[in-house]
PDB file of C-alpha atoms in Angstrom:
ATOM      1  CA  MET A  10     108.159  87.048 124.648  1.00  0.00           C
ATOM      2  CA  ARG A  11     107.573  90.511 126.092  1.00  0.00           C
ATOM      3  CA  LYS A  12     104.651  92.203 127.819  1.00  0.00           C
ATOM      4  CA  HIS A  13     102.359  93.853 125.276  1.00  0.00           C
ATOM      5  CA  GLY A  14      99.871  96.055 127.122  1.00  0.00           C
ATOM      6  CA  PHE A  15      96.279  94.919 127.436  1.00  0.00           C
ATOM      7  CA  VAL A  16      94.391  92.103 125.727  1.00  0.00           C
ATOM      8  CA  ASP A  17      90.757  91.387 124.940  1.00  0.00           C
ATOM      9  CA  LEU A  18      89.318  88.339 126.706  1.00  0.00           C
ATOM     10  CA  GLY A  19      86.542  88.165 124.122  1.00  0.00           C
ATOM     11  CA  PHE A  20      83.704  87.879 126.638  1.00  0.00           C
ATOM     12  CA  SER A  21      84.255  90.999 128.751  1.00  0.00           C
ATOM     13  CA  CYS A  22      84.089  94.685 127.874  1.00  0.00           C
ATOM     14  CA  GLU A  23      87.167  95.210 130.072  1.00  0.00           C
ATOM     15  CA  PRO A  24      90.607  94.306 128.722  1.00  0.00           C
ATOM     16  CA  VAL A  25      93.151  92.738 131.051  1.00  0.00           C
ATOM     17  CA  PRO A  26      96.934  93.122 131.119  1.00  0.00           C
ATOM     18  CA  ALA A  27      98.894  90.619 129.061  1.00  0.00           C
ATOM     19  CA  GLY A  28     100.111  88.019 131.505  1.00  0.00           C
ATOM     20  CA  SER A  29      96.860  87.904 133.495  1.00  0.00           C
ATOM     21  CA  HIS A  30      95.702  84.813 135.379  1.00  0.00           C
ATOM     22  CA  VAL A  31      91.911  84.509 135.186  1.00  0.00           C
ATOM     23  CA  CYS A  32      89.620  81.905 136.742  1.00  0.00           C
ATOM     24  CA  LEU A  33      86.303  81.250 134.990  1.00  0.00           C
ATOM     25  CA  PHE A  34      83.703  79.765 137.326  1.00  0.00           C
ATOM     26  CA  TYR A  35      80.790  78.123 135.516  1.00  0.00           C
ATOM     27  CA  TRP A  36      77.980  75.652 136.041  1.00  0.00           C
ATOM     28  CA  ASP A  37      76.461  75.555 132.555  1.00  0.00           C
ATOM     29  CA  ASP A  38      78.579  73.918 129.839  1.00  0.00           C
ATOM     30  CA  THR A  39      76.788  75.559 126.910  1.00  0.00           C
ATOM     31  CA  ARG A  40      77.276  79.057 128.253  1.00  0.00           C
ATOM     32  CA  LYS A  41      80.865  78.281 129.232  1.00  0.00           C
ATOM     33  CA  ASN A  42      81.698  76.991 125.757  1.00  0.00           C
ATOM     34  CA  ARG A  43      80.363  80.188 124.209  1.00  0.00           C
ATOM     35  CA  MET A  44      82.598  82.272 126.495  1.00  0.00           C
ATOM     36  CA  LEU A  45      85.508  79.949 125.741  1.00  0.00           C
ATOM     37  CA  PHE A  46      84.901  80.290 122.003  1.00  0.00           C
ATOM     38  CA  ASN A  47      84.904  84.087 122.266  1.00  0.00           C
ATOM     39  CA  TYR A  48      88.118  83.946 124.303  1.00  0.00           C
ATOM     40  CA  LEU A  49      89.853  81.790 121.703  1.00  0.00           C
ATOM     41  CA  VAL A  50      88.663  83.884 118.767  1.00  0.00           C
ATOM     42  CA  ALA A  51      89.876  87.077 120.450  1.00  0.00           C
ATOM     43  CA  GLY A  52      93.316  85.505 120.747  1.00  0.00           C
ATOM     44  CA  ILE A  53      93.354  84.427 117.110  1.00  0.00           C
ATOM     45  CA  ARG A  54      92.231  87.896 116.033  1.00  0.00           C
ATOM     46  CA  ASN A  55      95.110  89.383 118.015  1.00  0.00           C
ATOM     47  CA  GLY A  56      97.624  87.077 116.345  1.00  0.00           C
ATOM     48  CA  GLU A  57      98.323  85.038 119.483  1.00  0.00           C
ATOM     49  CA  LYS A  58      99.142  81.373 119.871  1.00  0.00           C
ATOM     50  CA  VAL A  59      96.046  79.840 121.493  1.00  0.00           C
ATOM     51  CA  ILE A  60      96.720  76.702 123.540  1.00  0.00           C
ATOM     52  CA  CYS A  61      93.734  74.701 124.814  1.00  0.00           C
ATOM     53  CA  LEU A  62      93.499  71.657 127.064  1.00  0.00           C
ATOM     54  CA  LEU A  63      89.924  70.524 126.474  1.00  0.00           C
ATOM     55  CA  ASP A  64      87.689  67.493 126.783  1.00  0.00           C
ATOM     56  CA  SER A  65      84.571  69.336 125.622  1.00  0.00           C
ATOM     57  CA  LEU A  66      85.751  70.401 122.148  1.00  0.00           C
ATOM     58  CA  THR A  67      88.277  69.168 119.597  1.00  0.00           C
ATOM     59  CA  LYS A  68      90.361  71.341 117.310  1.00  0.00           C
ATOM     60  CA  ASP A  69      88.278  70.259 114.307  1.00  0.00           C
ATOM     61  CA  GLU A  70      85.081  71.237 116.129  1.00  0.00           C
ATOM     62  CA  LEU A  71      86.507  74.645 117.022  1.00  0.00           C
ATOM     63  CA  LEU A  72      87.676  75.277 113.456  1.00  0.00           C
ATOM     64  CA  ALA A  73      84.260  74.270 112.120  1.00  0.00           C
ATOM     65  CA  TRP A  74      82.580  76.611 114.634  1.00  0.00           C
ATOM     66  CA  ILE A  75      84.795  79.497 113.516  1.00  0.00           C
ATOM     67  CA  GLN A  76      83.966  78.799 109.879  1.00  0.00           C
ATOM     68  CA  ARG A  77      80.259  78.379 110.566  1.00  0.00           C
ATOM     69  CA  GLU A  78      79.974  81.719 112.341  1.00  0.00           C
ATOM     70  CA  GLN A  79      82.309  83.456 109.872  1.00  0.00           C
ATOM     71  CA  VAL A  80      83.993  85.334 112.699  1.00  0.00           C
ATOM     72  CA  ASP A  81      86.629  87.997 112.134  1.00  0.00           C
ATOM     73  CA  THR A  82      90.045  86.418 112.684  1.00  0.00           C
ATOM     74  CA  GLY A  83      92.015  89.542 111.819  1.00  0.00           C
ATOM     75  CA  GLY A  84      93.464  87.813 108.786  1.00  0.00           C
ATOM     76  CA  ASN A  85      95.161  85.198 110.970  1.00  0.00           C
ATOM     77  CA  ASP A  86      94.958  81.472 110.225  1.00  0.00           C
ATOM     78  CA  PRO A  87      92.951  79.726 112.993  1.00  0.00           C
ATOM     79  CA  ASP A  88      94.521  76.361 112.151  1.00  0.00           C
ATOM     80  CA  ARG A  89      98.008  77.792 112.717  1.00  0.00           C
ATOM     81  CA  CYS A  90      97.049  79.691 115.866  1.00  0.00           C
ATOM     82  CA  LEU A  91      95.178  76.873 117.621  1.00  0.00           C
ATOM     83  CA  PHE A  92      96.740  74.032 119.576  1.00  0.00           C
ATOM     84  CA  VAL A  93      94.277  71.645 121.254  1.00  0.00           C
ATOM     85  CA  ALA A  94      95.048  68.624 123.434  1.00  0.00           C
ATOM     86  CA  ARG A  95      93.156  66.575 125.995  1.00  0.00           C
ATOM     87  CA  PRO A  96      93.774  67.602 129.628  1.00  0.00           C
ATOM     88  CA  GLN A  97      94.966  64.095 130.538  1.00  0.00           C
ATOM     89  CA  GLU A  98      97.641  64.238 127.822  1.00  0.00           C
ATOM     90  CA  VAL A  99      99.278  67.267 129.428  1.00  0.00           C
ATOM     91  CA  TYR A 100      98.201  67.626 133.075  1.00  0.00           C
ATOM     92  CA  TYR A 101      98.733  63.995 134.113  1.00  0.00           C
ATOM     93  CA  PRO A 102      99.904  61.824 131.182  1.00  0.00           C
ATOM     94  CA  ASN A 103     101.319  59.200 133.542  1.00  0.00           C
ATOM     95  CA  GLY A 104      98.350  59.265 135.900  1.00  0.00           C
ATOM     96  CA  VAL A 105      99.911  61.695 138.402  1.00  0.00           C
ATOM     97  CA  PHE A 106      99.724  65.508 138.468  1.00  0.00           C
ATOM     98  CA  VAL A 107     103.079  67.121 139.310  1.00  0.00           C
ATOM     99  CA  PRO A 108     102.933  70.960 139.529  1.00  0.00           C
ATOM    100  CA  GLU A 109     106.601  71.539 138.670  1.00  0.00           C
ATOM    101  CA  GLN A 110     106.349  69.321 135.608  1.00  0.00           C
ATOM    102  CA  MET A 111     103.200  71.085 134.464  1.00  0.00           C
ATOM    103  CA  VAL A 112     104.794  74.531 134.682  1.00  0.00           C
ATOM    104  CA  ALA A 113     107.748  73.170 132.697  1.00  0.00           C
ATOM    105  CA  LYS A 114     105.320  71.906 130.043  1.00  0.00           C
ATOM    106  CA  TRP A 115     103.751  75.345 129.730  1.00  0.00           C
ATOM    107  CA  GLN A 116     107.252  76.743 129.381  1.00  0.00           C
ATOM    108  CA  ARG A 117     108.012  74.356 126.516  1.00  0.00           C
ATOM    109  CA  LEU A 118     104.715  75.089 124.774  1.00  0.00           C
ATOM    110  CA  ILE A 119     105.344  78.835 124.956  1.00  0.00           C
ATOM    111  CA  GLU A 120     108.908  78.423 123.692  1.00  0.00           C
ATOM    112  CA  GLU A 121     107.540  76.399 120.774  1.00  0.00           C
ATOM    113  CA  ALA A 122     105.023  79.168 120.059  1.00  0.00           C
ATOM    114  CA  ARG A 123     107.816  81.732 120.072  1.00  0.00           C
ATOM    115  CA  ALA A 124     109.800  79.555 117.646  1.00  0.00           C
ATOM    116  CA  GLU A 125     106.740  79.564 115.371  1.00  0.00           C
ATOM    117  CA  GLY A 126     106.863  83.369 115.312  1.00  0.00           C
ATOM    118  CA  PHE A 127     104.213  84.216 117.915  1.00  0.00           C
ATOM    119  CA  ASN A 128     104.943  87.170 120.225  1.00  0.00           C
ATOM    120  CA  MET A 129     101.963  86.573 122.508  1.00  0.00           C
ATOM    121  CA  ALA A 130      99.932  83.600 123.681  1.00  0.00           C
ATOM    122  CA  ARG A 131      96.840  82.693 125.635  1.00  0.00           C
ATOM    123  CA  VAL A 132      96.099  79.343 127.205  1.00  0.00           C
ATOM    124  CA  THR A 133      93.135  77.657 128.822  1.00  0.00           C
ATOM    125  CA  GLY A 134      92.482  74.351 130.509  1.00  0.00           C
ATOM    126  CA  GLU A 135      89.460  72.406 131.685  1.00  0.00           C
ATOM    127  CA  THR A 136      89.833  71.024 135.189  1.00  0.00           C
ATOM    128  CA  ASN A 137      87.050  68.461 135.606  1.00  0.00           C
ATOM    129  CA  TRP A 138      89.815  65.932 136.287  1.00  0.00           C
ATOM    130  CA  LEU A 139      90.228  67.523 139.740  1.00  0.00           C
ATOM    131  CA  ALA A 140      87.122  65.593 140.804  1.00  0.00           C
ATOM    132  CA  LYS A 141      88.547  62.231 139.659  1.00  0.00           C
ATOM    133  CA  ASP A 142      90.935  61.542 142.560  1.00  0.00           C
ATOM    134  CA  ILE A 143      93.996  61.901 140.354  1.00  0.00           C
ATOM    135  CA  PRO A 144      97.139  61.591 142.516  1.00  0.00           C
ATOM    136  CA  GLY A 145      98.641  65.046 142.958  1.00  0.00           C
ATOM    137  CA  ALA A 146      95.354  66.887 142.363  1.00  0.00           C
ATOM    138  CA  GLU A 147      95.519  68.091 145.973  1.00  0.00           C
ATOM    139  CA  LEU A 148      98.509  70.225 144.886  1.00  0.00           C
ATOM    140  CA  PHE A 149      96.497  72.196 142.326  1.00  0.00           C
ATOM    141  CA  ILE A 150      96.299  75.361 144.464  1.00  0.00           C
ATOM    142  CA  GLU A 151     100.064  75.236 144.940  1.00  0.00           C
ATOM    143  CA  TYR A 152     100.370  74.900 141.158  1.00  0.00           C
ATOM    144  CA  GLU A 153      98.197  77.983 140.625  1.00  0.00           C
ATOM    145  CA  VAL A 154     100.506  80.009 142.877  1.00  0.00           C
ATOM    146  CA  MET A 155     103.447  78.792 140.793  1.00  0.00           C
ATOM    147  CA  ILE A 156     101.651  79.971 137.650  1.00  0.00           C
ATOM    148  CA  ASN A 157     101.331  83.459 139.164  1.00  0.00           C
ATOM    149  CA  GLU A 158     105.093  83.534 139.642  1.00  0.00           C
ATOM    150  CA  TRP A 159     105.781  82.165 136.165  1.00  0.00           C
ATOM    151  CA  LEU A 160     103.566  84.802 134.536  1.00  0.00           C
ATOM    152  CA  ARG A 161     105.715  87.618 135.905  1.00  0.00           C
ATOM    153  CA  ASN A 162     108.019  87.137 132.915  1.00  0.00           C
ATOM    154  CA  TYR A 163     105.636  86.142 130.124  1.00  0.00           C
ATOM    155  CA  PRO A 164     102.773  87.835 128.211  1.00  0.00           C
ATOM    156  CA  VAL A 165     100.656  84.695 128.485  1.00  0.00           C
ATOM    157  CA  THR A 166      96.982  85.149 129.336  1.00  0.00           C
ATOM    158  CA  VAL A 167      95.723  82.167 131.345  1.00  0.00           C
ATOM    159  CA  LEU A 168      92.053  81.179 131.684  1.00  0.00           C
ATOM    160  CA  CYS A 169      91.375  78.376 134.175  1.00  0.00           C
ATOM    161  CA  GLN A 170      87.955  76.749 133.736  1.00  0.00           C
ATOM    162  CA  ILE A 171      86.351  75.625 136.991  1.00  0.00           C
ATOM    163  CA  ASN A 172      83.027  73.771 137.019  1.00  0.00           C
ATOM    164  CA  THR A 173      81.469  74.714 140.359  1.00  0.00           C
ATOM    165  CA  ASN A 174      79.264  71.605 140.231  1.00  0.00           C
ATOM    166  CA  HIS A 175      82.344  69.448 140.870  1.00  0.00           C
ATOM    167  CA  ILE A 176      84.509  71.499 143.244  1.00  0.00           C
ATOM    168  CA  PRO A 177      83.852  71.737 147.024  1.00  0.00           C
ATOM    169  CA  GLY A 178      83.303  75.138 148.638  1.00  0.00           C
ATOM    170  CA  PRO A 179      86.636  75.417 150.507  1.00  0.00           C
ATOM    171  CA  THR A 180      88.558  74.686 147.312  1.00  0.00           C
ATOM    172  CA  LEU A 181      86.530  77.307 145.431  1.00  0.00           C
ATOM    173  CA  MET A 182      87.528  79.877 148.047  1.00  0.00           C
ATOM    174  CA  ASP A 183      91.180  78.901 147.634  1.00  0.00           C
ATOM    175  CA  LEU A 184      90.848  79.284 143.863  1.00  0.00           C
ATOM    176  CA  ILE A 185      89.430  82.784 144.272  1.00  0.00           C
ATOM    177  CA  ARG A 186      92.273  83.665 146.609  1.00  0.00           C
ATOM    178  CA  VAL A 187      95.048  82.684 144.193  1.00  0.00           C
ATOM    179  CA  HIS A 188      93.624  84.251 141.019  1.00  0.00           C
ATOM    180  CA  PRO A 189      94.099  87.990 140.364  1.00  0.00           C
ATOM    181  CA  PHE A 190      90.954  87.892 138.201  1.00  0.00           C
ATOM    182  CA  THR A 191      87.831  85.758 138.404  1.00  0.00           C
ATOM    183  CA  VAL A 192      84.779  85.500 136.177  1.00  0.00           C
ATOM    184  CA  ALA A 193      81.460  84.598 137.784  1.00  0.00           C
ATOM    185  CA  ASP A 194      78.101  84.771 136.015  1.00  0.00           C
ATOM    186  CA  GLY A 195      79.853  86.477 133.122  1.00  0.00           C
ATOM    187  CA  GLN A 196      81.298  89.274 135.286  1.00  0.00           C
ATOM    188  CA  LEU A 197      85.041  89.954 135.382  1.00  0.00           C
ATOM    189  CA  ILE A 198      86.129  90.656 138.960  1.00  0.00           C
ATOM    190  CA  TYR A 199      89.532  91.968 140.012  1.00  0.00           C
ATOM    191  CA  ASN A 200      90.825  90.506 143.258  1.00  0.00           C
ATOM    192  CA  PRO A 201      93.006  93.163 144.929  1.00  0.00           C
ATOM    193  CA  GLY A 202      93.979  90.693 147.645  1.00  0.00           C
ATOM    194  CA  THR A 203      95.859  88.450 145.224  1.00  0.00           C
ATOM    195  CA  PRO A 204      99.438  89.398 144.376  1.00  0.00           C
ATOM    196  CA  PRO A 205      99.349  90.313 140.664  1.00  0.00           C
ATOM    197  CA  SER A 206     101.483  88.348 138.240  1.00  0.00           C
ATOM    198  CA  GLY A 207     103.718  91.296 137.421  1.00  0.00           C
ATOM    199  CA  VAL A 208     101.073  93.107 135.378  1.00  0.00           C
ATOM    200  CA  GLU A 209      99.858  96.663 135.152  1.00  0.00           C
ATOM    201  CA  ARG A 210      96.663  97.804 136.814  1.00  0.00           C
ATOM    202  CA  LEU A 211      93.416  97.730 134.868  1.00  0.00           C
ATOM    203  CA  PRO A 212      92.734 100.781 132.672  1.00  0.00           C
ATOM    204  CA  ARG A 213      90.164 103.262 133.946  1.00  0.00           C
TER     205      ARG A 213
END
């Protein structure tokens, strides 16, 4: 996979460079799911592989939502583009979160997408499991830094979903620090203090 310019997040008027690492802070599930839906549809419309680790929605529910709203998919097949799994199945299938193993899993998923013929991909994951005392969860910030490094070579747009009702203040500050982009109250914010993941600057 190669870098391919800028991509539409679906919920922001500003595009971001392919390979961006974005953190979505939310406290309202209904509003978050609408933003998530728009993010996924934008990826499908752009012909990307869309990989989701979700507890809140299943693949069947997302496909039904797309059909119900009759959204423009750019002629792409949502069923082919979408991959949905539960967070536990990927983040900590054996009950322990291991950052290196998780990055390797993303690598495999992206290689599988490339084998399917996709040149770009976007991924997203819900992180409510961070509040469940899962062994290894304390390494999540370290994992996010590893994702920044990994994205230097891949046009994968990453959207981390963080429910601020479940995450303590100091951890929220760490999450802001390690993400080049954050979304709060629907606003996309560029963090110049975070080393970018090998991407171009935002267009003016």
